[in-house]
Coordinates of C-alpha atoms and ligand atoms in Angstrom, one line a residue:
M1 CA -3.9 30.0 -18.8
G2 CA -3.5 27.6 -15.9
K3 CA -4.7 27.9 -12.4
V4 CA -3.2 28.0 -8.9
Y5 CA -4.5 26.2 -5.8
I6 CA -3.2 27.6 -2.6
V7 CA -3.4 24.6 -0.3
G8 CA -2.8 24.1 3.4
A9 CA -1.0 20.7 3.9
G10 CA -1.6 20.5 7.7
P11 CA 1.0 20.3 10.4
G12 CA 3.0 17.2 9.5
D13 CA 0.9 14.0 9.8
L14 CA 0.2 12.9 6.3
E15 CA -3.4 12.1 7.1
L16 CA -4.2 15.6 8.3
L17 CA -4.4 16.7 4.7
T18 CA -7.9 17.5 3.5
L19 CA -9.6 15.5 0.7
K20 CA -9.7 18.6 -1.4
G21 CA -6.0 19.3 -0.8
K22 CA -5.3 15.7 -1.9
R23 CA -7.3 16.3 -5.1
C24 CA -5.3 19.4 -5.9
I25 CA -2.0 17.5 -5.4
E26 CA -3.2 14.7 -7.7
E27 CA -4.3 17.2 -10.4
A28 CA -1.2 19.3 -10.2
D29 CA 1.3 19.7 -13.1
C30 CA 3.6 21.6 -10.8
I31 CA 3.9 21.7 -7.0
V32 CA 5.6 24.5 -5.1
Y33 CA 6.1 23.5 -1.5
D34 CA 7.9 24.7 1.6
R35 CA 9.9 23.2 4.4
L36 CA 7.0 22.4 6.7
V37 CA 5.3 20.1 4.2
N38 CA 5.6 16.4 5.0
P39 CA 7.6 15.0 2.0
Q40 CA 5.3 12.0 1.9
I41 CA 2.4 14.2 0.8
L42 CA 4.3 14.8 -2.4
S43 CA 4.1 11.1 -3.2
L44 CA 0.4 11.6 -3.9
A45 CA 1.3 13.6 -7.0
Q46 CA 1.5 12.3 -10.6
R47 CA 4.9 10.9 -11.5
E48 CA 5.4 13.7 -14.1
C49 CA 4.5 16.5 -11.7
E50 CA 7.2 19.1 -11.5
M51 CA 8.3 19.6 -7.8
I52 CA 9.7 23.0 -6.8
Y53 CA 11.0 23.4 -3.3
L54 CA 11.0 27.0 -2.2
G55 CA 11.3 27.5 1.5
K56 CA 14.8 27.4 2.9
G57 CA 15.2 27.9 6.6
N58 CA 13.5 31.1 7.3
T59 CA 10.0 31.3 5.9
E60 CA 9.9 35.0 6.8
G61 CA 12.5 36.0 4.2
G62 CA 11.0 38.5 1.8
V63 CA 13.3 37.4 -1.0
I64 CA 12.1 33.9 -1.1
Q65 CA 8.4 35.2 -1.0
D66 CA 9.1 37.2 -4.2
E67 CA 10.5 34.1 -5.8
I68 CA 7.5 32.1 -4.8
N69 CA 5.1 34.7 -6.2
R70 CA 7.1 34.8 -9.4
T71 CA 7.2 31.1 -9.8
I72 CA 3.5 30.4 -9.3
V73 CA 2.6 33.2 -11.8
E74 CA 5.1 31.9 -14.3
K75 CA 4.1 28.3 -14.1
A76 CA 0.4 29.2 -14.3
K77 CA 1.1 31.3 -17.4
E78 CA 2.6 28.2 -19.0
G79 CA -0.9 26.7 -18.7
K80 CA -0.1 24.5 -15.8
I81 CA -2.2 23.6 -12.8
V82 CA 0.0 24.8 -10.0
T83 CA -0.5 23.6 -6.4
R84 CA 1.1 25.9 -3.9
L85 CA 1.5 23.7 -0.8
K86 CA 2.0 25.3 2.6
G87 CA 2.4 23.9 6.1
G88 CA -0.7 24.3 8.2
D89 CA -3.2 26.8 6.8
P90 CA -2.3 29.2 4.1
F91 CA -3.7 32.2 5.8
V92 CA -2.3 31.5 9.3
F93 CA 1.0 33.3 9.1
G94 CA 1.3 31.6 5.8
R95 CA 1.5 34.6 3.5
G96 CA -1.1 33.1 1.3
G97 CA -2.6 36.6 0.9
E98 CA 0.5 38.0 -0.7
E99 CA 0.5 35.2 -3.3
I100 CA -3.1 36.0 -4.1
L101 CA -2.2 39.7 -4.7
A102 CA 0.5 38.5 -7.1
L103 CA -2.0 36.2 -8.9
N104 CA -4.6 38.9 -9.2
K105 CA -2.2 41.3 -10.7
A106 CA -1.4 38.7 -13.4
K107 CA -5.1 37.8 -13.7
I108 CA -4.5 34.2 -12.9
P109 CA -7.5 32.2 -11.5
F110 CA -7.0 30.6 -8.1
E111 CA -8.7 28.7 -5.3
V112 CA -7.7 28.5 -1.6
V113 CA -7.9 25.2 0.2
P114 CA -7.7 25.7 4.0
G115 CA -5.5 23.4 6.0
I116 CA -5.4 22.2 9.5
T117 CA -3.4 24.9 11.2
S118 CA -0.6 23.9 13.6
S119 CA -1.8 26.4 16.1
I120 CA -4.6 24.0 17.3
S121 CA -3.5 20.6 15.9
V122 CA 0.0 20.5 17.3
P123 CA -1.4 21.1 20.8
S124 CA -4.0 18.4 20.1
Y125 CA -1.2 15.9 19.3
S126 CA 0.4 16.6 22.6
G127 CA -2.8 16.2 24.5
I128 CA -3.5 19.8 25.1
P129 CA -6.9 21.2 24.1
V130 CA -6.9 24.9 23.2
T131 CA -10.2 25.4 25.1
H132 CA -11.7 23.3 27.8
R133 CA -14.9 23.8 29.8
N134 CA -14.3 25.8 33.0
I135 CA -10.6 26.2 32.1
A136 CA -10.3 28.2 28.9
R137 CA -13.1 30.0 27.1
S138 CA -11.0 31.4 24.3
F139 CA -7.7 31.0 22.5
H140 CA -5.5 33.6 20.9
V141 CA -2.9 32.9 18.3
F142 CA 0.1 35.2 17.8
T143 CA 3.3 35.4 15.9
G144 CA 6.3 35.5 18.1
H145 CA 8.2 37.5 15.5
T146 CA 8.7 41.2 15.8
S147 CA 7.7 43.0 12.6
K148 CA 10.4 44.5 10.4
E149 CA 10.0 47.9 12.0
G150 CA 10.6 46.3 15.4
T151 CA 7.1 47.0 16.6
W152 CA 5.9 44.4 19.2
H153 CA 2.5 43.2 20.4
N154 CA 0.7 45.2 23.1
F155 CA 1.6 42.8 25.9
D156 CA -0.3 45.0 28.4
A157 CA -3.5 43.9 26.6
I158 CA -2.4 40.3 26.0
A159 CA -1.4 39.6 29.6
K160 CA -5.0 40.5 30.6
L161 CA -6.6 37.8 28.3
E162 CA -8.0 34.9 30.2
G163 CA -7.9 32.4 27.3
T164 CA -5.1 30.2 26.1
L165 CA -2.3 31.9 24.4
V166 CA -0.6 30.3 21.4
F167 CA 2.6 31.7 19.9
L168 CA 3.9 30.5 16.5
M169 CA 7.5 31.3 15.4
G170 CA 8.3 32.3 19.0
I171 CA 11.4 30.3 19.9
K172 CA 13.8 33.1 19.2
N173 CA 11.8 35.6 21.3
L174 CA 10.8 33.2 24.0
D175 CA 12.6 35.2 26.7
L176 CA 10.9 38.4 25.6
I177 CA 7.4 36.8 25.4
T178 CA 7.5 35.2 28.8
N179 CA 9.1 38.3 30.5
D180 CA 6.6 40.7 29.0
L181 CA 3.7 38.5 30.0
I182 CA 4.9 38.4 33.6
K183 CA 5.8 42.1 33.5
Y184 CA 2.2 43.0 32.6
G185 CA 0.6 40.8 35.2
K186 CA 0.3 37.2 34.1
S187 CA 1.1 34.9 37.0
P188 CA 4.7 33.5 36.7
T189 CA 3.4 30.1 37.6
T190 CA 1.1 29.9 34.5
P191 CA 1.8 26.5 32.8
V192 CA 3.6 26.6 29.5
A193 CA 4.3 23.9 27.0
I194 CA 6.5 24.0 23.9
I195 CA 5.9 21.5 21.2
E196 CA 8.6 20.9 18.6
K197 CA 7.9 19.1 15.3
G198 CA 4.3 18.4 16.4
S199 CA 2.2 15.6 14.9
T200 CA 5.4 13.9 13.6
S201 CA 7.1 10.9 15.0
K202 CA 9.8 13.4 16.2
Q203 CA 7.4 15.4 18.3
I204 CA 9.1 16.7 21.5
V205 CA 7.2 18.4 24.3
I206 CA 8.7 20.3 27.1
E207 CA 6.7 21.8 30.0
G208 CA 7.3 24.5 32.6
T209 CA 5.8 27.8 33.7
L210 CA 6.2 31.4 32.4
E211 CA 9.0 31.7 34.8
T212 CA 10.9 28.6 34.0
I213 CA 10.2 27.7 30.4
A214 CA 12.9 29.8 28.7
K215 CA 15.6 28.2 30.7
I216 CA 14.3 24.7 30.1
A217 CA 13.9 25.4 26.4
K218 CA 17.6 26.4 26.3
E219 CA 18.7 23.3 28.1
E220 CA 16.6 21.0 25.9
K221 CA 17.8 22.9 22.8
V222 CA 14.4 23.4 21.4
V223 CA 14.5 24.4 17.7
P224 CA 11.8 25.5 15.2
P225 CA 9.3 24.6 14.1
A226 CA 7.8 24.8 17.6
I227 CA 4.7 26.2 19.2
I228 CA 4.4 27.8 22.5
I229 CA 1.1 27.3 24.4
I230 CA 0.4 29.1 27.6
G231 CA -2.5 28.5 30.0
E232 CA -4.0 26.1 32.5
V233 CA -5.0 23.8 29.6
V234 CA -1.4 22.6 29.5
N235 CA -2.0 20.7 32.7
L236 CA -4.5 18.4 30.9
R237 CA -1.6 16.9 28.9
S238 CA -0.8 14.4 31.6
E239 CA -4.2 12.9 31.1
F240 CA -5.0 13.6 27.4
N241 CA -1.7 12.7 25.9
W242 CA -2.4 10.0 23.2
F243 CA -0.1 10.5 20.2
E244 CA 3.1 9.7 22.0
K245 CA 1.6 6.4 23.2
L246 CA 1.2 5.0 19.7
P247 CA 3.3 1.8 19.3
L248 CA 5.8 3.1 16.8
F249 CA 6.0 6.7 18.1
G250 CA 9.6 8.0 17.9
K251 CA 10.8 5.2 15.7
N252 CA 12.3 5.8 12.3
I253 CA 11.7 2.8 10.1
M254 CA 13.1 2.4 6.6
T255 CA 11.2 0.8 3.8
T256 CA 13.2 -0.8 1.0
R257 CA 10.5 -2.3 -1.3
D258 CA 9.8 -0.8 -4.8
Y259 CA 8.5 2.7 -4.7
T260 CA 4.8 2.0 -4.9
K261 CA 4.9 -0.7 -2.2
S262 CA 7.2 1.4 -0.1
V263 CA 4.8 4.2 -0.1
E264 CA 2.0 1.9 1.0
F265 CA 4.1 0.4 3.7
A266 CA 5.2 3.9 4.9
Y267 CA 1.6 4.8 5.3
E268 CA 1.0 1.9 7.6
I269 CA 4.1 2.8 9.7
E270 CA 3.0 6.3 10.1
K271 CA -0.5 5.2 11.1
L272 CA 1.1 3.6 14.1
G273 CA 2.9 6.8 15.0
G274 CA 6.3 6.0 13.4
K275 CA 8.3 7.9 10.9
A276 CA 9.0 6.1 7.6
T277 CA 12.1 6.7 5.6
I278 CA 11.3 5.6 2.0
L279 CA 14.4 4.3 0.2
P280 CA 13.4 1.8 -2.4
L281 CA 16.2 -0.7 -3.1
I282 CA 14.4 -2.5 -5.8
N283 CA 12.6 -1.4 -8.8
I284 CA 9.9 -3.4 -10.6
E285 CA 9.4 -3.1 -14.3
S286 CA 7.2 -4.8 -16.7
L287 CA 9.0 -6.7 -19.5
D288 CA 8.2 -6.1 -23.1
I289 CA 6.7 -9.5 -24.0
Q290 CA 3.6 -10.8 -25.7
L291 CA 1.4 -13.1 -23.6
D292 CA 1.1 -16.5 -25.2
I293 CA -1.6 -18.4 -23.3
K294 CA -4.0 -19.4 -26.0
D295 CA -3.7 -23.2 -25.7
A296 CA -2.7 -23.3 -22.0
K297 CA -4.8 -25.4 -19.7
A298 CA -3.6 -23.7 -16.5
I299 CA -1.9 -20.5 -15.5
L300 CA 0.2 -20.2 -12.4
F301 CA 1.3 -17.1 -10.5
N302 CA 3.9 -16.8 -7.8
S303 CA 3.7 -13.1 -7.0
Q304 CA 1.5 -10.1 -6.7
N305 CA 3.5 -8.2 -9.3
G306 CA 3.1 -11.1 -11.7
V307 CA -0.7 -10.9 -11.5
K308 CA -0.6 -7.1 -11.8
T309 CA 1.6 -7.1 -14.9
F310 CA -0.3 -10.0 -16.4
F311 CA -3.6 -8.1 -16.3
E312 CA -1.9 -4.9 -17.7
K313 CA -1.0 -6.9 -20.7
L314 CA -4.2 -9.0 -21.1
E315 CA -6.5 -7.5 -23.7
D316 CA -9.7 -9.6 -23.1
V317 CA -10.2 -11.4 -19.8
R318 CA -12.6 -13.9 -21.5
V319 CA -9.7 -15.9 -22.8
L320 CA -9.2 -17.1 -19.3
G321 CA -12.6 -18.8 -19.2
D322 CA -11.4 -22.4 -19.8
K323 CA -8.2 -22.2 -17.8
K324 CA -7.4 -23.3 -14.3
I325 CA -5.6 -20.8 -12.2
G326 CA -3.2 -21.5 -9.3
V327 CA -1.4 -19.1 -7.0
V328 CA 1.2 -19.2 -4.3
G329 CA 1.0 -16.8 -1.4
I330 CA -1.9 -15.0 0.1
K331 CA -1.0 -11.6 -1.5
T332 CA -1.0 -13.2 -4.9
Y333 CA -4.4 -14.7 -4.1
E334 CA -5.8 -11.3 -3.0
E335 CA -4.4 -9.6 -6.1
L336 CA -6.3 -12.0 -8.3
L337 CA -9.5 -11.4 -6.4
K338 CA -9.2 -7.7 -7.4
Y339 CA -9.8 -8.9 -11.0
R340 CA -12.8 -11.0 -9.8
I341 CA -11.0 -14.2 -10.4
K342 CA -11.0 -16.9 -7.7
P343 CA -8.0 -19.1 -8.0
D344 CA -8.7 -22.8 -8.3
F345 CA -5.9 -23.8 -6.1
M346 CA -3.2 -22.5 -3.7
P347 CA -0.7 -24.8 -2.0
E348 CA -0.4 -24.5 1.7
K349 CA 3.3 -24.1 1.6
Y350 CA 4.7 -20.9 0.1
L351 CA 6.8 -22.7 -2.5
G352 CA 6.7 -22.4 -6.3
E353 CA 7.4 -26.1 -6.6
K354 CA 4.3 -27.0 -4.6
L355 CA 2.2 -24.9 -6.9
A356 CA 3.5 -26.9 -9.9
E357 CA 2.8 -30.2 -8.1
E358 CA -0.7 -29.1 -7.3
S359 CA -1.5 -28.1 -10.9
V360 CA -1.3 -31.7 -11.8
N361 CA -4.6 -32.4 -10.1
F362 CA -6.3 -29.9 -12.4
T363 CA -4.7 -30.8 -15.8
E364 CA -4.0 -33.9 -17.9
D365 CA -0.9 -35.5 -19.3
G366 CA 1.0 -33.2 -21.8
D367 CA -1.1 -30.1 -21.0
K368 CA 0.5 -26.8 -21.4
I369 CA 0.8 -24.9 -18.1
V370 CA 2.1 -21.3 -18.2
Y371 CA 4.0 -20.1 -15.1
I372 CA 4.0 -16.3 -14.8
T373 CA 7.0 -15.0 -13.0
S374 CA 9.9 -12.6 -12.7
D375 CA 13.2 -12.5 -14.5
I376 CA 15.1 -13.8 -11.5
S377 CA 12.8 -16.5 -10.4
L378 CA 14.5 -19.9 -10.1
I379 CA 11.6 -22.0 -11.0
K380 CA 12.6 -25.2 -12.8
T381 CA 10.0 -25.7 -15.6
E382 CA 12.0 -28.2 -17.5
E383 CA 12.6 -30.5 -14.5
W384 CA 8.9 -30.3 -13.6
S385 CA 7.8 -31.0 -17.2
K386 CA 9.7 -34.3 -17.1
K387 CA 8.7 -35.3 -13.6
L388 CA 5.1 -34.3 -13.7
N389 CA 4.4 -35.1 -17.3
R390 CA 3.2 -31.7 -18.3
N391 CA 4.5 -29.0 -20.6
F392 CA 5.4 -26.2 -18.2
V393 CA 6.2 -22.9 -19.9
K394 CA 7.9 -20.1 -18.0
T395 CA 6.8 -16.5 -18.9
R396 CA 9.1 -13.9 -17.4
I397 CA 6.7 -10.9 -17.2
F398 CA 8.5 -8.4 -15.0
K399 CA 11.9 -7.7 -13.8
T400 CA 13.3 -6.8 -10.4
E401 CA 16.2 -4.4 -10.6
K402 CA 18.4 -3.6 -7.7
V403 CA 18.7 0.1 -6.9
I404 CA 22.1 1.2 -5.7
I405 CA 22.0 4.2 -3.4
D406 CA 25.2 6.2 -3.1
D407 CA 26.1 7.3 0.5
I408 CA 23.5 5.1 1.9
Y409 CA 25.4 4.9 5.2
D410 CA 25.0 8.6 5.8
K411 CA 21.5 8.8 4.4
I412 CA 20.2 6.4 7.0
K413 CA 22.0 7.4 10.1
D414 CA 18.8 8.4 11.9
V415 CA 17.0 5.2 11.0
D416 CA 16.2 2.8 13.9
L417 CA 15.1 -0.2 11.8
I418 CA 15.5 -1.4 8.2
T419 CA 12.8 -3.6 6.8
F420 CA 13.7 -6.2 4.2
L421 CA 10.9 -7.9 2.2
S422 CA 13.1 -9.7 -0.3
A423 CA 16.6 -11.1 -0.8
S424 CA 17.1 -8.7 -3.7
A425 CA 16.7 -5.7 -1.4
V426 CA 19.2 -7.2 0.9
N427 CA 21.7 -7.6 -1.9
A428 CA 21.1 -4.0 -3.1
Y429 CA 21.6 -2.8 0.5
I430 CA 25.0 -4.5 0.8
E431 CA 26.1 -3.3 -2.6
S432 CA 25.0 0.2 -1.7
L433 CA 27.1 0.2 1.4
G434 CA 30.1 -0.5 -0.7
D435 CA 33.2 -0.6 1.5
K436 CA 31.3 0.5 4.6
N437 CA 29.9 -1.9 7.1
H438 CA 26.3 -2.0 8.2
N439 CA 25.8 0.4 11.1
P440 CA 25.2 -1.9 14.1
K441 CA 22.9 0.7 15.8
I442 CA 20.3 0.0 13.1
K443 CA 18.2 -3.1 13.7
I444 CA 17.0 -5.3 10.9
A445 CA 13.6 -6.8 10.3
S446 CA 13.0 -9.6 7.8
I447 CA 9.8 -10.8 6.1
G448 CA 10.7 -14.5 6.5
E449 CA 13.0 -17.4 6.3
M450 CA 14.4 -16.8 2.8
T451 CA 15.2 -13.2 3.3
T452 CA 16.6 -13.9 6.8
K453 CA 18.9 -16.4 5.3
S454 CA 20.3 -13.9 2.8
I455 CA 20.8 -11.3 5.6
K456 CA 22.6 -13.8 7.8
N457 CA 24.8 -14.8 4.8
Y458 CA 26.3 -11.3 5.0
G459 CA 27.0 -11.8 8.7
L460 CA 24.2 -9.5 9.9
E461 CA 21.7 -10.2 12.7
V462 CA 18.0 -10.3 12.3
E463 CA 16.2 -8.7 15.2
I464 CA 12.7 -9.1 14.0
E465 CA 11.2 -11.8 11.7
A466 CA 7.6 -11.9 10.6
K467 CA 5.6 -15.0 11.6
I468 CA 3.4 -14.6 8.5
S469 CA 5.4 -13.6 5.5
T470 CA 3.5 -10.6 4.3
A471 CA 4.0 -6.9 4.8
Q472 CA 1.2 -6.9 7.3
G473 CA 2.7 -9.8 9.1
L474 CA 6.0 -8.0 9.4
L475 CA 4.3 -4.9 10.6
A476 CA 2.5 -6.8 13.3
E477 CA 5.8 -8.3 14.5
I478 CA 7.5 -4.8 14.5
K479 CA 4.6 -3.5 16.5
N480 CA 4.9 -6.3 19.0
Y481 CA 8.6 -5.8 19.3
Y482 CA 8.4 -2.1 20.2
T483 CA 5.4 -2.6 22.4
N484 CA 7.2 -5.1 24.5
L485 CA 10.5 -3.3 24.5
Ligands
LIG1 N1 0.6 28.3 8.2 C1 1.2 27.6 9.3 C2 2.1 28.4 10.2 C3 3.3 28.9 9.4 S1 4.4 29.8 10.5 C4 0.0 26.9 10.1 O1 -1.1 27.3 10.0 O2 0.3 26.1 11.0 C5 5.5 28.6 10.9 C6 5.3 28.3 12.4 O3 4.3 27.4 12.6 C7 6.5 27.6 13.0 O4 7.5 28.5 13.3 C8 5.9 26.9 14.2 O5 5.7 27.9 15.2 C9 4.5 26.6 13.7 N2 4.5 25.2 13.2 C10 4.1 24.7 12.0 N3 4.2 23.4 12.0 C11 4.5 23.0 13.2 C12 4.8 21.7 13.8 N4 4.6 20.6 13.1 N5 5.2 21.6 15.1 C13 5.3 22.7 15.8 N6 5.2 24.0 15.3 C14 4.7 24.1 14.0

């Protein structure tokens, strides 16, 4: 018998997931999630984890709830650890309780992991505190849906509450809600805000009063998911708004590196308030080779992936004891430090050839020097061997495959900026476009000279180029660009 974790995933921002929720995702054999869950959260799961999306459009639909109940019971009976991921908190209009009833009936063990509910966090992300000294001493959360039988809240009582009123799922009935509140005595000038897609880079906030908000919402075409917040606290937004001021807020930035690195990069983008579109255009795979470094006097690395793959293959780190180690690039350097190895040398210029030249100072005539690199690296070991009087041996340890994405033109139409961190990714992008041209509305950012060159070779403009050729350097330049825009 497996187990089910009913987990709240928070309102949208990846980092508003709890540590416990994260653990449940990492342990899961199967994840059942709904439409309000940030897809990036799913990348925390194991690769083999089965992903089941159940939550089309209307989360209120009874049919889909039956299917969810059935699915989690079935998967747990298969002996799996099932994580049922829900937006916000499972018990705040999340129907978590119904799932528990189904699990109990089938005698399946479960745990509930509370989540950060949108009812308070979405207002926070728009600079509206649900309570504030001398302004609101309570807050009240309602569903804006009428029940199946058509019964409606007692607005006579609600209108008399002095605290902040929060309505979830209330867009369809916005007219009804505001009219009833006024009808039963709330002042028509009470401030109201509606927050759409809160805590995401697409957050939109509109403001008005009980009297005006329904019209404004129609004009602005507000769509779910959105929260309605009513009360004087709304006025604090002008001073407390912080999220929308983050440097990448509202920007949709595409990452094209291999999946693992794309996820890391995406995380950095979202920390700055942006939305990341993860679309890896290259794939890194370890090659099936035996390391032959026994009699080598020096080992050279020209990439982080090279170091990583090398250590995956190395059985006993002590064989490195008598060997000099050289790297090119700060990232390669840092990767080696992770294995508690301090490189003996690193050329100032980011060039594979310089690395070979420098290795001469650490070896003697005829010494064997192993150069760990990728399948497409253009390093010229034969030429160097002759010129530098050493025996350079190239070991291709990983391969970089282009990933061709069908319909890429349509898939990225909402993207503001594409980031390229290698020429291979550029090639894969152009191949993916096929007979379509690059959409000129989408700007391009490049990690450095070499990548920029290959972008320009295709006749495309580079809007942003990193000053330091690392992902961090590129991010810094992107941040600069949008801050100064
Ligand atoms: N369990 C969830 C609520 C589920 S009901 C929670 O605790 O947050 C779904 C409603 O939640 C939506 O219709 C909307 O009113 C609100 N909601 C959820 N996420 C939201 C977001 N990111 N921005 C605005 N409203 C959101």
